[in-house]
Amino acid sequence: QVQLVESGGGWVQAGGSLRLTCAASGRTFGTSLAWFRQAPGKERVFVAAISWSGTITHYANPVKGRFTISRDSAKTTVYLQMNSLKPEDTAVYYCAVDLSKFFTNERARDPGEYENWGQGTQVTVSS
């Protein structure tokens, strides 16, 4: 099994920054990792994804240019650096793992492709 634990959420004013961390344990070799978010009363939506190698990334348009996803494959840890935060970024952020060895942008955006999810970490951005 793969277990995911997110951390790094918190409260920040608009324009500020946060770094989220997702630590994965278990049989993670060959997996892709991603971040999703869910605002109150809204559906869970894709934020960013990264391939096993760490060389391929994909971002949702609203966060492109502001967020950066990275991965430490040796330690099975993925990060989400969030800069220039906006109130609309307020949500619970979840990390997820895709056990497939393949990575495409289309697969990465689909929450149905992910087998395991973390518990989520709250990010609140005030104006």
PDB file of C-alpha atoms in Angstrom:
ATOM      1  CA  GLN A   1       0.000   0.000   0.000  1.00  0.00           C
ATOM      2  CA  VAL A   2       0.935   3.650  -0.360  1.00  0.00           C
ATOM      3  CA  GLN A   3       0.288   6.100   2.437  1.00  0.00           C
ATOM      4  CA  LEU A   4       0.389   9.858   1.955  1.00  0.00           C
ATOM      5  CA  VAL A   5       0.698  12.551   4.598  1.00  0.00           C
ATOM      6  CA  GLU A   6       0.398  16.246   3.746  1.00  0.00           C
ATOM      7  CA  SER A   7       1.754  19.108   5.799  1.00  0.00           C
ATOM      8  CA  GLY A   8       2.592  22.790   5.459  1.00  0.00           C
ATOM      9  CA  GLY A   9      -0.858  24.315   5.182  1.00  0.00           C
ATOM     10  CA  GLY A  10      -1.839  27.381   7.120  1.00  0.00           C
ATOM     11  CA  TRP A  11      -3.116  30.936   6.984  1.00  0.00           C
ATOM     12  CA  VAL A  12      -1.496  33.595   4.824  1.00  0.00           C
ATOM     13  CA  GLN A  13      -2.384  37.000   3.428  1.00  0.00           C
ATOM     14  CA  ALA A  14      -2.872  37.509  -0.288  1.00  0.00           C
ATOM     15  CA  GLY A  15       0.451  37.742  -2.073  1.00  0.00           C
ATOM     16  CA  GLY A  16       2.172  35.489   0.419  1.00  0.00           C
ATOM     17  CA  SER A  17       3.706  32.062   0.008  1.00  0.00           C
ATOM     18  CA  LEU A  18       3.397  28.578   1.448  1.00  0.00           C
ATOM     19  CA  ARG A  19       5.146  25.298   0.766  1.00  0.00           C
ATOM     20  CA  LEU A  20       3.179  22.086   1.051  1.00  0.00           C
ATOM     21  CA  THR A  21       4.856  18.748   1.611  1.00  0.00           C
ATOM     22  CA  CYS A  22       3.539  15.279   0.842  1.00  0.00           C
ATOM     23  CA  ALA A  23       5.446  12.355   2.294  1.00  0.00           C
ATOM     24  CA  ALA A  24       4.737   8.984   0.703  1.00  0.00           C
ATOM     25  CA  SER A  25       5.476   5.601   2.216  1.00  0.00           C
ATOM     26  CA  GLY A  26       5.033   2.093   0.913  1.00  0.00           C
ATOM     27  CA  ARG A  27       5.609   0.769  -2.587  1.00  0.00           C
ATOM     28  CA  THR A  28       5.969   4.050  -4.410  1.00  0.00           C
ATOM     29  CA  PHE A  29       8.467   3.096  -7.103  1.00  0.00           C
ATOM     30  CA  GLY A  30       7.297   4.155 -10.538  1.00  0.00           C
ATOM     31  CA  THR A  31       4.394   6.255  -9.283  1.00  0.00           C
ATOM     32  CA  SER A  32       3.245   9.712 -10.225  1.00  0.00           C
ATOM     33  CA  LEU A  33       2.197  12.189  -7.556  1.00  0.00           C
ATOM     34  CA  ALA A  34      -0.205  15.087  -7.739  1.00  0.00           C
ATOM     35  CA  TRP A  35      -1.916  17.834  -5.795  1.00  0.00           C
ATOM     36  CA  PHE A  36      -5.642  18.503  -5.858  1.00  0.00           C
ATOM     37  CA  ARG A  37      -7.691  21.026  -3.913  1.00  0.00           C
ATOM     38  CA  GLN A  38     -11.262  21.349  -2.748  1.00  0.00           C
ATOM     39  CA  ALA A  39     -12.910  24.576  -1.653  1.00  0.00           C
ATOM     40  CA  PRO A  40     -16.017  24.556   0.578  1.00  0.00           C
ATOM     41  CA  GLY A  41     -19.051  23.434  -1.395  1.00  0.00           C
ATOM     42  CA  LYS A  42     -16.960  22.765  -4.506  1.00  0.00           C
ATOM     43  CA  GLU A  43     -15.680  19.701  -6.322  1.00  0.00           C
ATOM     44  CA  ARG A  44     -12.125  18.524  -5.913  1.00  0.00           C
ATOM     45  CA  VAL A  45     -10.019  19.914  -8.762  1.00  0.00           C
ATOM     46  CA  PHE A  46      -6.582  19.275 -10.172  1.00  0.00           C
ATOM     47  CA  VAL A  47      -3.705  21.561  -9.221  1.00  0.00           C
ATOM     48  CA  ALA A  48      -0.390  20.031 -10.297  1.00  0.00           C
ATOM     49  CA  ALA A  49       1.260  16.686 -11.023  1.00  0.00           C
ATOM     50  CA  ILE A  50       4.753  15.300 -11.401  1.00  0.00           C
ATOM     51  CA  SER A  51       6.123  12.134 -12.966  1.00  0.00           C
ATOM     52  CA  TRP A  52       8.209   9.519 -11.177  1.00  0.00           C
ATOM     53  CA  SER A  53      11.414  10.888 -12.664  1.00  0.00           C
ATOM     54  CA  GLY A  54      10.514  14.408 -11.602  1.00  0.00           C
ATOM     55  CA  THR A  55      11.291  15.695 -15.077  1.00  0.00           C
ATOM     56  CA  ILE A  56       7.702  16.018 -16.288  1.00  0.00           C
ATOM     57  CA  THR A  57       5.223  18.346 -14.613  1.00  0.00           C
ATOM     58  CA  HIS A  58       1.724  19.574 -15.394  1.00  0.00           C
ATOM     59  CA  TYR A  59      -0.244  22.462 -13.907  1.00  0.00           C
ATOM     60  CA  ALA A  60      -3.803  23.649 -13.858  1.00  0.00           C
ATOM     61  CA  ASN A  61      -4.159  26.980 -15.628  1.00  0.00           C
ATOM     62  CA  PRO A  62      -5.202  29.004 -12.528  1.00  0.00           C
ATOM     63  CA  VAL A  63      -1.936  28.181 -10.747  1.00  0.00           C
ATOM     64  CA  LYS A  64       0.461  28.123 -13.679  1.00  0.00           C
ATOM     65  CA  GLY A  65       3.323  30.532 -13.115  1.00  0.00           C
ATOM     66  CA  ARG A  66       2.591  30.825  -9.390  1.00  0.00           C
ATOM     67  CA  PHE A  67       2.888  27.255  -8.100  1.00  0.00           C
ATOM     68  CA  THR A  68       5.800  24.872  -8.554  1.00  0.00           C
ATOM     69  CA  ILE A  69       5.673  21.128  -7.968  1.00  0.00           C
ATOM     70  CA  SER A  70       8.848  19.195  -7.298  1.00  0.00           C
ATOM     71  CA  ARG A  71       9.806  15.720  -6.145  1.00  0.00           C
ATOM     72  CA  ASP A  72      12.535  14.067  -4.202  1.00  0.00           C
ATOM     73  CA  SER A  73      12.310  10.568  -5.671  1.00  0.00           C
ATOM     74  CA  ALA A  74      14.863   9.105  -3.269  1.00  0.00           C
ATOM     75  CA  LYS A  75      12.778  10.147  -0.282  1.00  0.00           C
ATOM     76  CA  THR A  76       9.407   9.754  -2.010  1.00  0.00           C
ATOM     77  CA  THR A  77       8.437  13.298  -1.125  1.00  0.00           C
ATOM     78  CA  VAL A  78       6.615  15.823  -3.275  1.00  0.00           C
ATOM     79  CA  TYR A  79       6.419  19.553  -2.670  1.00  0.00           C
ATOM     80  CA  LEU A  80       4.111  22.311  -3.810  1.00  0.00           C
ATOM     81  CA  GLN A  81       5.634  25.770  -3.595  1.00  0.00           C
ATOM     82  CA  MET A  82       2.806  28.297  -3.729  1.00  0.00           C
ATOM     83  CA  ASN A  83       3.677  31.928  -4.414  1.00  0.00           C
ATOM     84  CA  SER A  84       1.544  35.015  -5.016  1.00  0.00           C
ATOM     85  CA  LEU A  85      -1.361  33.373  -3.250  1.00  0.00           C
ATOM     86  CA  LYS A  86      -4.873  34.649  -3.880  1.00  0.00           C
ATOM     87  CA  PRO A  87      -8.065  34.305  -1.821  1.00  0.00           C
ATOM     88  CA  GLU A  88      -9.429  31.953  -4.468  1.00  0.00           C
ATOM     89  CA  ASP A  89      -6.603  29.550  -3.638  1.00  0.00           C
ATOM     90  CA  THR A  90      -8.276  28.889  -0.286  1.00  0.00           C
ATOM     91  CA  ALA A  91      -9.055  25.177  -0.089  1.00  0.00           C
ATOM     92  CA  VAL A  92      -8.102  21.877   1.436  1.00  0.00           C
ATOM     93  CA  TYR A  93      -5.131  20.574  -0.518  1.00  0.00           C
ATOM     94  CA  TYR A  94      -4.714  16.840  -1.069  1.00  0.00           C
ATOM     95  CA  CYS A  95      -1.856  14.820  -2.458  1.00  0.00           C
ATOM     96  CA  ALA A  96      -2.567  11.687  -4.449  1.00  0.00           C
ATOM     97  CA  VAL A  97      -0.631   8.827  -6.025  1.00  0.00           C
ATOM     98  CA  ASP A  98      -1.082   7.201  -9.422  1.00  0.00           C
ATOM     99  CA  LEU A  99       0.392   3.710  -9.381  1.00  0.00           C
ATOM    100  CA  SER A 100       0.745   3.623 -13.168  1.00  0.00           C
ATOM    101  CA  LYS A 101       4.233   3.840 -14.613  1.00  0.00           C
ATOM    102  CA  PHE A 102       2.953   6.108 -17.383  1.00  0.00           C
ATOM    103  CA  PHE A 103       2.492   9.864 -17.182  1.00  0.00           C
ATOM    104  CA  THR A 104       0.466  12.071 -19.483  1.00  0.00           C
ATOM    105  CA  ASN A 105      -1.157  15.436 -18.919  1.00  0.00           C
ATOM    106  CA  GLU A 106      -4.585  13.928 -19.538  1.00  0.00           C
ATOM    107  CA  ARG A 107      -4.094  11.183 -16.974  1.00  0.00           C
ATOM    108  CA  ALA A 108      -2.672  13.617 -14.450  1.00  0.00           C
ATOM    109  CA  ARG A 109      -5.776  15.829 -14.476  1.00  0.00           C
ATOM    110  CA  ASP A 110      -8.174  12.945 -13.877  1.00  0.00           C
ATOM    111  CA  PRO A 111      -8.816  12.245 -10.177  1.00  0.00           C
ATOM    112  CA  GLY A 112     -10.045   8.778 -11.127  1.00  0.00           C
ATOM    113  CA  GLU A 113      -6.498   7.783 -12.021  1.00  0.00           C
ATOM    114  CA  TYR A 114      -5.284   8.132  -8.443  1.00  0.00           C
ATOM    115  CA  GLU A 115      -5.487   5.170  -6.105  1.00  0.00           C
ATOM    116  CA  ASN A 116      -4.547   6.706  -2.777  1.00  0.00           C
ATOM    117  CA  TRP A 117      -5.078  10.091  -1.196  1.00  0.00           C
ATOM    118  CA  GLY A 118      -3.744  11.955   1.787  1.00  0.00           C
ATOM    119  CA  GLN A 119      -5.872  13.429   4.538  1.00  0.00           C
ATOM    120  CA  GLY A 120      -5.572  16.981   3.248  1.00  0.00           C
ATOM    121  CA  THR A 121      -4.102  20.185   4.616  1.00  0.00           C
ATOM    122  CA  GLN A 122      -5.979  23.466   4.918  1.00  0.00           C
ATOM    123  CA  VAL A 123      -4.747  26.554   3.083  1.00  0.00           C
ATOM    124  CA  THR A 124      -6.478  29.832   3.852  1.00  0.00           C
ATOM    125  CA  VAL A 125      -5.622  33.032   1.988  1.00  0.00           C
ATOM    126  CA  SER A 126      -7.080  36.277   3.287  1.00  0.00           C
ATOM    127  CA  SER A 127      -7.479  39.524   1.372  1.00  0.00           C
TER     128      SER A 127
END
